[in-house]
XYZ file of C-alpha atoms in Angstrom:
670
model
C 80.766 -66.911 -126.048
C 78.057 -66.891 -128.666
C 74.745 -65.247 -127.815
C 71.297 -66.430 -128.844
C 68.514 -63.891 -128.445
C 65.521 -66.205 -128.517
C 61.899 -65.099 -128.752
C 58.959 -67.144 -127.475
C 55.857 -66.172 -129.466
C 52.314 -67.497 -129.571
C 48.613 -66.811 -129.754
C 47.215 -66.010 -126.318
C 46.796 -69.053 -124.028
C 48.937 -71.339 -126.205
C 51.290 -71.754 -123.227
C 54.403 -69.752 -124.050
C 54.956 -68.375 -120.526
C 54.624 -71.895 -119.090
C 57.112 -73.057 -121.732
C 59.507 -70.315 -120.645
C 59.281 -71.656 -117.083
C 60.091 -75.182 -118.262
C 63.098 -74.008 -120.269
C 64.425 -72.150 -117.240
C 63.994 -75.239 -115.101
C 65.743 -77.397 -117.718
C 68.657 -74.929 -117.655
C 68.858 -75.070 -113.851
C 67.842 -71.443 -113.333
C 64.771 -72.300 -111.247
C 64.031 -75.373 -109.126
C 60.250 -75.236 -109.362
C 58.118 -74.317 -112.361
C 55.917 -71.285 -111.726
C 52.224 -71.199 -112.548
C 50.479 -68.618 -114.728
C 47.222 -69.195 -112.848
C 48.940 -68.736 -109.486
C 50.853 -65.676 -110.697
C 54.232 -67.184 -109.796
C 56.022 -67.168 -113.151
C 59.465 -65.640 -113.521
C 58.741 -63.386 -116.496
C 55.271 -62.045 -115.596
C 56.505 -59.548 -113.018
C 53.761 -56.920 -113.144
C 50.990 -57.288 -110.563
C 48.464 -56.886 -113.355
C 50.088 -59.698 -115.354
C 49.952 -62.018 -112.372
C 46.303 -61.226 -111.647
C 45.067 -61.553 -115.233
C 47.326 -64.460 -116.173
C 48.519 -62.798 -119.393
C 51.805 -61.286 -120.526
C 51.585 -57.531 -121.087
C 55.237 -56.427 -121.254
C 58.122 -58.287 -122.868
C 60.489 -59.788 -120.325
C 64.057 -61.055 -120.621
C 65.619 -63.916 -118.692
C 68.877 -65.683 -119.430
C 70.551 -69.079 -119.170
C 73.510 -70.960 -120.645
C 73.044 -73.672 -123.254
C 76.371 -75.358 -123.783
C 78.717 -72.659 -125.030
C 75.882 -70.273 -125.906
C 74.399 -67.569 -123.690
C 70.642 -67.543 -124.313
C 68.576 -64.414 -123.705
C 65.021 -65.723 -123.606
C 62.413 -63.068 -124.437
C 58.838 -63.822 -123.399
C 56.382 -61.753 -125.429
C 52.647 -61.027 -125.081
C 50.270 -63.322 -126.919
C 47.133 -61.196 -126.753
C 46.674 -59.146 -129.968
C 45.988 -56.002 -127.916
C 49.705 -55.947 -127.050
C 51.119 -56.689 -130.502
C 53.276 -53.524 -130.264
C 55.382 -55.258 -127.597
C 55.982 -58.140 -130.003
C 56.908 -55.774 -132.840
C 59.674 -54.216 -130.802
C 61.197 -57.608 -130.062
C 61.258 -59.051 -133.587
C 64.272 -57.041 -134.727
C 66.317 -58.312 -131.772
C 65.932 -62.014 -132.418
C 68.493 -64.518 -133.620
C 65.832 -67.211 -133.496
C 62.296 -67.919 -132.326
C 60.072 -70.645 -130.943
C 56.489 -70.337 -132.176
C 54.172 -72.080 -129.717
C 50.993 -73.702 -131.061
C 48.346 -75.472 -128.994
C 47.857 -79.126 -129.938
C 44.121 -78.614 -129.331
C 43.304 -75.174 -130.792
C 45.931 -75.419 -133.544
C 46.769 -72.525 -135.876
C 44.926 -69.447 -134.607
C 44.598 -65.875 -135.886
C 47.577 -64.485 -133.993
C 49.661 -67.522 -134.959
C 49.313 -66.528 -138.594
C 50.203 -62.888 -137.911
C 53.322 -63.815 -135.953
C 54.509 -66.424 -138.437
C 54.163 -64.075 -141.407
C 56.254 -61.476 -139.589
C 58.945 -64.008 -138.654
C 59.107 -65.281 -142.231
C 59.377 -61.810 -143.765
C 62.157 -60.915 -141.349
C 64.026 -64.160 -141.987
C 64.082 -65.210 -138.323
C 64.957 -68.941 -137.975
C 61.928 -70.489 -136.276
C 61.152 -73.746 -134.491
C 57.552 -74.735 -133.797
C 56.621 -76.231 -130.428
C 53.240 -77.961 -130.348
C 52.177 -77.636 -126.717
C 49.471 -79.350 -124.637
C 49.800 -82.865 -126.063
C 48.406 -84.048 -122.712
C 45.058 -82.309 -123.312
C 41.919 -84.044 -124.532
C 41.504 -83.299 -128.236
C 45.230 -82.900 -128.895
C 46.385 -83.628 -132.459
C 49.761 -84.418 -134.052
C 49.714 -85.557 -137.699
C 46.596 -83.547 -138.528
C 48.096 -80.498 -136.864
C 51.328 -80.784 -138.858
C 49.195 -80.845 -142.015
C 47.429 -77.692 -140.788
C 50.781 -76.018 -140.129
C 51.887 -76.878 -143.655
C 48.638 -75.671 -145.207
C 48.175 -72.471 -143.192
C 51.753 -71.377 -142.461
C 54.449 -73.048 -144.561
C 54.763 -76.379 -146.412
C 58.299 -76.859 -145.049
C 57.195 -78.136 -141.631
C 58.889 -81.332 -140.428
C 57.782 -83.250 -137.344
C 60.887 -84.129 -135.323
C 59.180 -86.151 -132.582
C 56.886 -89.117 -132.081
C 54.110 -88.800 -129.489
C 52.683 -91.588 -127.332
C 49.682 -91.382 -125.032
C 48.298 -88.425 -126.978
C 45.530 -86.574 -125.154
C 46.252 -88.156 -121.763
C 48.238 -87.016 -118.700
C 50.813 -89.670 -119.618
C 51.496 -88.150 -123.052
C 55.187 -88.357 -123.947
C 57.394 -87.292 -126.824
C 60.589 -88.843 -128.172
C 62.767 -88.107 -131.240
C 61.579 -89.748 -134.472
C 63.449 -92.716 -135.823
C 65.600 -92.000 -138.846
C 63.470 -94.049 -141.221
C 62.213 -93.712 -144.786
C 59.231 -91.580 -143.799
C 61.466 -89.139 -141.937
C 63.883 -88.834 -144.859
C 60.974 -88.212 -147.213
C 59.686 -85.425 -144.950
C 63.129 -83.800 -144.937
C 63.448 -84.041 -148.713
C 59.992 -82.595 -149.235
C 60.943 -79.621 -147.061
C 64.295 -79.153 -148.815
C 63.216 -79.394 -152.475
C 66.858 -80.214 -153.281
C 67.115 -81.941 -156.677
C 70.559 -83.473 -156.089
C 69.629 -84.989 -152.750
C 66.254 -86.097 -154.133
C 67.898 -87.868 -157.114
C 70.311 -89.672 -154.808
C 67.436 -90.774 -152.606
C 65.146 -91.962 -155.406
C 67.845 -93.901 -157.290
C 68.441 -97.548 -156.290
C 70.368 -97.236 -153.059
C 73.452 -99.340 -153.874
C 73.826 -97.880 -157.389
C 73.385 -94.346 -156.138
C 75.932 -94.764 -153.392
C 78.390 -96.399 -155.792
C 78.069 -93.609 -158.359
C 78.408 -90.837 -155.858
C 80.949 -92.513 -153.633
C 78.712 -91.572 -150.706
C 77.927 -93.955 -147.873
C 74.472 -94.267 -146.308
C 75.800 -92.495 -143.231
C 77.284 -89.680 -145.325
C 74.044 -89.323 -147.278
C 72.044 -89.052 -144.066
C 74.517 -86.492 -142.754
C 74.243 -84.463 -145.962
C 70.469 -84.521 -145.705
C 70.542 -83.398 -142.073
C 73.076 -80.683 -142.854
C 71.021 -79.373 -145.768
C 67.911 -79.249 -143.574
C 69.780 -77.394 -140.816
C 71.015 -74.857 -143.372
C 67.478 -74.335 -144.643
C 66.240 -73.813 -141.061
C 68.971 -71.208 -140.519
C 67.653 -69.394 -143.601
C 64.095 -69.473 -142.164
C 62.971 -71.628 -145.108
C 62.207 -74.798 -143.144
C 60.896 -75.392 -139.640
C 61.393 -78.306 -137.220
C 58.230 -79.149 -135.260
C 58.585 -80.498 -131.724
C 55.796 -81.829 -129.516
C 55.362 -81.676 -125.768
C 53.631 -80.240 -122.739
C 54.890 -77.263 -120.797
C 52.747 -78.351 -117.846
C 54.092 -81.913 -117.517
C 57.542 -81.297 -119.000
C 57.066 -83.834 -121.796
C 59.179 -83.077 -124.878
C 61.131 -80.217 -123.296
C 64.468 -82.040 -123.636
C 63.779 -82.564 -127.351
C 62.989 -78.872 -127.800
C 66.159 -77.825 -125.970
C 68.174 -80.081 -128.253
C 66.401 -78.559 -131.257
C 67.286 -75.043 -130.070
C 70.908 -76.076 -129.576
C 71.069 -77.752 -132.972
C 69.161 -75.364 -135.195
C 69.524 -71.954 -133.516
C 73.241 -71.465 -132.862
C 73.012 -67.716 -132.235
C 75.465 -65.086 -133.417
C 78.720 -63.397 -132.592
C 78.994 -59.650 -132.989
C 82.162 -57.586 -133.277
C 83.066 -56.229 -129.810
C 85.805 -54.098 -131.362
C 83.542 -52.543 -133.979
C 81.654 -49.254 -133.722
C 78.958 -49.165 -131.054
C 75.558 -49.927 -132.567
C 72.333 -50.974 -130.872
C 68.635 -50.224 -130.502
C 66.327 -49.522 -127.554
C 63.247 -51.768 -127.397
C 61.906 -51.105 -123.913
C 61.978 -48.246 -121.387
C 61.056 -48.489 -117.726
C 61.340 -46.197 -114.723
C 63.875 -46.779 -111.939
C 63.315 -46.235 -108.207
C 64.002 -42.507 -108.510
C 61.855 -42.090 -111.618
C 64.831 -42.172 -113.983
C 64.509 -43.863 -117.378
C 66.234 -47.228 -117.825
C 66.680 -48.421 -121.396
C 66.652 -52.040 -122.548
C 68.808 -52.327 -125.666
C 70.211 -54.995 -127.964
C 73.853 -54.372 -128.901
C 74.659 -55.469 -132.448
C 78.245 -54.218 -132.497
C 80.872 -52.642 -130.280
C 81.305 -52.364 -126.519
C 79.826 -49.934 -124.000
C 81.213 -49.172 -120.543
C 80.031 -47.224 -117.526
C 80.921 -43.513 -117.839
C 81.157 -43.761 -121.632
C 79.623 -40.851 -123.504
C 77.539 -42.276 -126.349
C 75.219 -40.990 -129.040
C 71.530 -41.773 -128.520
C 68.586 -41.365 -130.859
C 68.929 -38.370 -133.167
C 72.551 -37.759 -132.151
C 72.247 -36.323 -128.651
C 75.056 -37.310 -126.321
C 74.534 -39.056 -122.985
C 76.764 -40.471 -120.267
C 76.152 -44.085 -119.288
C 75.755 -44.241 -115.498
C 74.954 -47.930 -115.112
C 74.969 -51.210 -117.048
C 73.263 -54.504 -116.289
C 73.465 -57.653 -118.399
C 71.248 -60.732 -118.246
C 73.070 -63.770 -116.861
C 71.954 -66.974 -115.112
C 68.358 -65.892 -114.704
C 68.987 -62.381 -113.379
C 70.167 -58.951 -114.527
C 73.559 -58.273 -112.993
C 75.501 -54.981 -112.811
C 78.611 -54.974 -114.970
C 81.216 -52.314 -115.799
C 80.897 -53.049 -119.531
C 78.907 -55.037 -122.094
C 79.806 -56.345 -125.541
C 77.959 -56.891 -128.804
C 75.304 -59.584 -128.900
C 74.095 -58.778 -125.406
C 70.768 -57.426 -124.252
C 71.584 -54.766 -121.678
C 69.922 -52.303 -119.323
C 71.470 -48.838 -119.546
C 71.052 -45.957 -117.122
C 71.857 -42.298 -117.671
C 70.472 -41.902 -121.190
C 68.186 -39.022 -120.233
C 65.053 -38.678 -122.366
C 65.654 -41.970 -124.188
C 62.675 -43.411 -126.060
C 61.750 -46.760 -127.545
C 63.242 -47.098 -131.015
C 66.258 -44.862 -130.320
C 69.569 -45.992 -131.786
C 72.579 -46.490 -129.498
C 75.726 -45.284 -131.266
C 75.476 -45.887 -134.988
C 71.938 -46.788 -136.136
C 71.867 -50.556 -136.799
C 70.646 -51.986 -140.079
C 67.474 -53.590 -138.803
C 65.187 -55.990 -140.569
C 62.063 -53.879 -140.744
C 58.622 -55.195 -139.853
C 55.851 -52.895 -138.747
C 52.462 -53.959 -137.515
C 49.876 -51.355 -138.312
C 49.035 -48.730 -135.756
C 46.162 -49.293 -133.320
C 42.730 -49.220 -134.928
C 40.794 -47.774 -131.973
C 40.865 -44.576 -129.958
C 39.229 -43.566 -126.696
C 38.960 -40.397 -124.624
C 40.346 -40.746 -121.089
C 38.837 -38.458 -118.456
C 39.814 -38.146 -114.777
C 37.123 -39.040 -112.257
C 38.175 -35.873 -110.400
C 38.693 -32.862 -112.682
C 41.503 -31.626 -110.425
C 43.525 -34.673 -111.503
C 43.653 -33.625 -115.165
C 47.282 -32.312 -115.051
C 48.395 -35.466 -113.233
C 46.549 -37.606 -115.790
C 48.320 -35.849 -118.652
C 51.697 -36.479 -116.988
C 50.873 -40.137 -116.320
C 49.685 -40.801 -119.882
C 52.785 -39.071 -121.218
C 54.893 -41.479 -119.170
C 52.924 -44.469 -120.453
C 53.438 -43.216 -124.009
C 57.196 -43.251 -123.357
C 56.962 -46.967 -122.614
C 54.606 -47.641 -125.530
C 54.818 -45.032 -128.332
C 51.833 -46.561 -130.124
C 49.565 -45.388 -127.300
C 49.497 -42.248 -129.428
C 48.530 -39.688 -126.788
C 46.508 -36.793 -128.290
C 45.610 -33.591 -126.461
C 42.661 -31.682 -127.875
C 43.261 -28.259 -126.324
C 39.961 -26.782 -127.464
C 37.884 -29.559 -125.864
C 40.365 -30.220 -123.044
C 40.308 -33.918 -123.936
C 43.023 -36.559 -123.707
C 42.813 -39.502 -126.107
C 44.869 -42.668 -126.404
C 45.121 -45.237 -129.180
C 44.219 -48.868 -128.576
C 44.446 -52.274 -130.192
C 41.432 -53.523 -128.240
C 39.248 -53.348 -125.168
C 41.603 -55.438 -123.013
C 44.295 -52.808 -123.474
C 41.832 -50.186 -122.227
C 41.363 -52.201 -119.029
C 45.123 -52.486 -118.585
C 45.676 -48.751 -119.019
C 42.937 -48.020 -116.486
C 44.391 -50.457 -113.954
C 47.917 -49.087 -114.483
C 46.765 -45.504 -113.906
C 44.992 -46.551 -110.703
C 47.749 -48.723 -109.253
C 50.894 -46.855 -110.292
C 49.640 -43.268 -110.328
C 46.664 -43.267 -107.975
C 44.327 -41.964 -110.687
C 40.770 -43.125 -111.233
C 39.636 -42.558 -114.806
C 36.671 -43.072 -117.082
C 36.865 -44.149 -120.716
C 34.459 -43.152 -123.431
C 33.281 -45.671 -125.972
C 36.103 -46.587 -128.343
C 35.993 -45.137 -131.845
C 37.758 -46.316 -134.984
C 40.954 -44.590 -136.141
C 40.824 -43.962 -139.876
C 43.584 -42.785 -142.203
C 43.574 -40.436 -145.179
C 45.166 -41.369 -148.485
C 46.026 -38.774 -151.127
C 43.631 -39.033 -154.075
C 45.529 -37.050 -156.722
C 48.231 -34.430 -157.201
C 48.165 -30.907 -155.831
C 50.592 -28.008 -155.462
C 50.782 -24.657 -153.700
C 53.400 -21.989 -153.012
C 53.780 -18.763 -151.062
C 56.598 -16.294 -151.655
C 58.533 -14.093 -149.325
C 57.370 -10.435 -149.162
C 54.315 -11.197 -151.320
C 50.787 -11.046 -149.927
C 49.161 -12.873 -148.282
C 52.374 -14.475 -146.896
C 53.238 -12.853 -143.506
C 56.387 -14.939 -142.955
C 59.957 -14.362 -144.129
C 60.123 -17.590 -146.126
C 59.343 -18.942 -149.562
C 57.866 -22.442 -149.651
C 56.370 -24.389 -152.547
C 55.142 -27.953 -152.092
C 53.704 -30.605 -154.389
C 51.739 -33.556 -152.979
C 51.259 -36.847 -154.830
C 50.034 -40.332 -153.857
C 52.407 -43.279 -153.427
C 51.827 -47.003 -152.965
C 53.490 -47.106 -149.543
C 52.229 -46.141 -146.109
C 54.795 -43.540 -145.133
C 55.485 -39.930 -146.074
C 58.313 -39.457 -148.581
C 59.833 -35.955 -148.476
C 61.774 -34.935 -151.590
C 63.704 -31.894 -152.744
C 62.888 -30.345 -156.097
C 65.265 -27.439 -155.398
C 69.012 -27.311 -154.914
C 70.190 -28.232 -151.427
C 72.499 -25.232 -151.375
C 69.751 -22.739 -152.131
C 69.269 -21.989 -148.428
C 70.696 -23.108 -145.059
C 70.300 -26.795 -144.232
C 68.515 -25.946 -140.967
C 65.681 -24.391 -142.978
C 65.305 -27.519 -145.127
C 65.278 -29.585 -141.955
C 62.545 -27.386 -140.496
C 60.438 -27.852 -143.647
C 60.829 -31.630 -143.662
C 60.027 -32.021 -139.966
C 56.991 -29.751 -140.235
C 55.678 -31.664 -143.254
C 55.681 -34.879 -141.231
C 54.095 -33.136 -138.224
C 51.401 -31.412 -140.281
C 50.344 -34.597 -142.062
C 49.385 -36.193 -138.762
C 46.071 -34.438 -139.374
C 44.791 -34.264 -142.942
C 41.743 -32.590 -144.452
C 39.401 -34.625 -142.253
C 41.666 -34.697 -139.186
C 43.092 -38.207 -139.737
C 46.747 -39.040 -140.303
C 47.778 -38.944 -143.963
C 49.447 -42.062 -145.375
C 51.059 -42.894 -148.683
C 52.165 -39.470 -149.902
C 55.194 -37.947 -151.594
C 55.797 -34.287 -150.749
C 58.240 -32.424 -152.969
C 59.613 -28.983 -152.140
C 59.310 -27.036 -155.388
C 60.198 -23.482 -154.262
C 62.505 -22.133 -151.573
C 63.729 -18.721 -150.544
C 64.864 -16.782 -147.485
C 66.326 -13.492 -146.337
C 69.853 -13.768 -145.022
C 70.707 -12.673 -141.499
C 70.523 -8.896 -141.163
C 71.753 -6.548 -138.463
C 70.300 -3.270 -137.274
C 72.194 -0.012 -137.121
C 73.468 -0.946 -133.635
C 74.834 -4.287 -134.823
C 72.167 -6.539 -133.288
C 70.209 -9.259 -135.046
C 67.126 -7.825 -136.744
C 64.348 -10.404 -136.867
C 62.168 -8.165 -139.011
C 64.661 -8.505 -141.887
C 66.026 -12.038 -141.297
C 64.487 -15.427 -141.963
C 64.458 -18.033 -139.188
C 63.535 -21.686 -139.015
C 60.357 -20.560 -137.258
C 59.222 -18.728 -140.405
C 59.385 -21.992 -142.340
C 57.701 -24.004 -139.567
C 54.815 -21.520 -139.486
C 54.405 -21.270 -143.267
C 54.643 -24.967 -144.218
C 51.232 -26.018 -142.756
C 49.453 -23.310 -144.786
C 51.142 -24.301 -148.057
C 50.865 -28.024 -147.404
C 47.148 -27.956 -146.596
C 46.487 -25.846 -149.705
C 48.296 -28.447 -151.825
C 46.493 -31.269 -150.044
C 43.118 -29.583 -150.598
C 43.852 -29.451 -154.328
C 44.975 -33.104 -154.362
C 42.076 -34.326 -152.244
C 42.116 -37.199 -149.774
C 40.098 -40.365 -149.292
C 39.225 -41.437 -145.741
C 39.889 -45.157 -145.221
C 38.729 -47.329 -142.335
C 40.512 -50.440 -141.015
C 39.078 -53.824 -141.943
C 39.657 -56.992 -139.942
C 39.648 -60.527 -141.227
C 37.417 -62.655 -139.030
C 37.060 -66.370 -138.490
C 34.059 -67.789 -136.644
C 33.590 -71.410 -135.589
C 29.956 -72.129 -134.785
C 27.234 -74.795 -134.900
C 25.948 -75.157 -138.458
C 22.368 -74.733 -137.228
C 23.135 -71.154 -136.117
C 24.646 -70.035 -139.432
C 21.556 -68.122 -140.626
C 21.331 -65.916 -137.541
C 25.047 -65.135 -137.617
C 24.929 -64.218 -141.319
C 22.065 -61.810 -140.649
C 24.037 -60.165 -137.828
C 27.113 -59.872 -140.051
C 25.078 -58.116 -142.750
C 23.949 -55.475 -140.245
C 27.578 -54.926 -139.224
C 28.709 -54.354 -142.850
C 30.734 -57.564 -142.810
C 31.476 -59.467 -146.030
C 31.467 -63.228 -145.336
C 32.912 -65.855 -147.659
C 31.222 -69.201 -148.464
C 31.155 -71.233 -145.224
C 32.924 -74.554 -144.639
C 30.452 -77.122 -143.312
C 31.134 -80.496 -141.761
C 30.167 -82.626 -138.804
C 27.451 -80.248 -137.680
C 29.994 -77.426 -137.357
C 30.695 -74.433 -139.550
C 33.728 -72.246 -140.189
C 32.919 -68.796 -141.517
C 35.584 -66.321 -142.676
C 35.455 -62.850 -144.206
C 36.105 -59.163 -143.534
C 34.435 -56.759 -141.137
C 34.997 -53.079 -140.222
C 37.258 -52.862 -137.172
C 34.695 -50.815 -135.302
C 32.179 -53.664 -135.499
C 34.444 -56.407 -134.133
C 33.724 -55.695 -130.471
C 29.959 -55.642 -131.093
C 30.156 -58.935 -132.980
C 32.037 -60.498 -130.095
C 29.323 -59.383 -127.687
C 26.455 -60.704 -129.843
C 28.006 -64.008 -130.909
C 27.429 -65.969 -127.653
C 23.703 -65.228 -127.751
C 23.462 -66.173 -131.427
C 25.249 -69.514 -130.963
C 24.186 -70.637 -127.455
C 27.677 -69.786 -126.251
C 29.381 -72.120 -128.735
C 30.631 -69.555 -131.266
C 34.354 -68.705 -131.266
C 35.526 -65.472 -132.922
C 39.055 -64.587 -134.048
C 40.003 -61.415 -135.902
C 43.150 -59.679 -137.108
C 43.761 -56.486 -139.066
C 43.895 -57.025 -142.815
C 43.835 -53.686 -144.679
C 42.348 -50.200 -144.974
C 39.528 -49.509 -147.413
C 37.729 -46.270 -148.362
C 34.751 -45.407 -146.210
C 31.381 -45.255 -147.961
C 30.716 -41.705 -149.167
C 27.778 -41.175 -146.832
C 29.741 -42.343 -143.762
C 32.965 -40.314 -143.986
C 33.946 -39.416 -140.405
C 35.949 -36.351 -139.396
C 38.213 -36.057 -136.397
C 38.622 -32.894 -134.294
C 42.017 -31.265 -134.781
C 44.279 -30.908 -131.763
C 45.761 -27.483 -132.510
C 45.596 -24.455 -134.771
C 43.851 -25.350 -138.017
C 45.825 -24.316 -141.139
C 42.710 -25.007 -143.210
C 41.244 -21.869 -141.568
C 43.886 -19.297 -142.471
C 42.674 -16.475 -140.251
C 42.306 -18.656 -137.162
C 45.696 -20.259 -137.812
C 47.513 -16.931 -138.166
C 45.826 -15.651 -135.008
C 47.014 -18.745 -133.103
C 50.568 -18.272 -134.404
C 50.542 -14.615 -133.370
C 49.351 -15.514 -129.887
C 52.035 -18.154 -129.567
C 54.770 -15.765 -130.673
C 53.648 -12.936 -128.373
C 52.751 -15.211 -125.476
C 49.207 -13.776 -125.227
């Protein structure tokens, strides 16, 4: 049986969880559609999700569609939980992007669509809420074409728009429909056949009208499969209007995939939760091969684990099975310290798409100081489930910090700590997370047995800027010049050390080349035992690299960059002056406004740290009528007089004496 791993994605409140309920009802999995407001939906299983009426964690539910097994993945819509969406994108065979017929294309809609397009995920658009006052169809399709992709084709006709009786039926195969398909296809051969006089064209080509229509439909389906065209369906998840048309569109345009069950095992972990006994349970997509209970498999960086339990998603539930084959989404037990992003078996070749890391950070403090160890353990567990929480422990200040996408996520973390761990906490005001980019080139080296180097290792490093975001480690020495374990220690320590640059922020966009290497081979004392005083170890390289790397980085220099968001504000035109004045104080850069009908649309960029303040001030500036949307756009250098520093979490290699003292204490245990 073919498998279709289908993602439901949308801007918050567009109705994707309600749509999931309708699809499950249409498939016969549930008899009654659950309500987001009542907290009775199938996929929002967390108490917090039910209370707030938003999706926080991705959820999987399954049903059969003809001869295809569909794994339906409901994802969060709120931008504070974009990391959950990121982890799902690489799993998908297809997606349904939900857009409100009233609100239309919103900030998160654009972010999600761009990611789907870059990854080549075949995508259908479902325009929801056609029963709502203010719903649009033709105008909304034009907006979709203008703001997302020109190759949007309406597949349905809507009657009773904006009323409870709104209905949707498939479009007639008429001239207008054919023209829409041709415009989306941009196929010269099909266009010539269409534009030529019908009888002459058919006679020349030997093609009947029916065959021509079939060729046009087939070409459109192929373009959809390549994520280069997008069918648009209309309906209402609340009333059920248009759901049958959408199901038919999924069946027709998103056929799913078949993996190779006899191939090598290959999969990826996208979610981790805790079982009843506190054990980790991994959610994974299998791209190839077969896994069975009691199999010993490679996980993550190559560690071996024994599978103790397998569940697959079938008919609306996860069911224990002795084995699972490629294409499936499975729950695996027994994988020990498994983490999100770990490979199962051979690492799969994933389409890569990475949303930027969270832009905010906050210090979390226990209400009762005696709970600090328990708080550290609880936050560590939360970081297992969401690596982008980015837990930082400042030992000197005894502070725990977590990374955030927004203030709603802060509320969720606080509620989770209280409900699941019995911990009451306080949050400090959120601060912006900056990054450091390398400004120029710099190099440094320290040699074994030469002052001031106290370690039995030779390390030379050169640092240069790159155009990317990651850290590129390169070898400028021969691989055989010392044991591979020592090279591995250098590379790992380079990545660890660059988490805190000259100003304490993570360094991005750098190439680090190892220019010098050297070690002392293993020596034995007179009694035949290993003599550490004459033999290099991986620890010597791990201790020396931060000193050399920071010296090279100091010579190269870094530029601190802050995150900028792109904002969009809809407001009454009469309030434009007051809003512009507020934006100027917040260091925002607005673009010329769009005016019409007494309303105004204002777009531009604003420092991420000012977004929350703008959101708080906007209602008062616009008599409650202003609507703000914002998404991350880029990093830009901070003004010279505003460069912020961040406290380091451990020994500071920029202070050589203090660093060496900390290393000595760690080695001796004092």
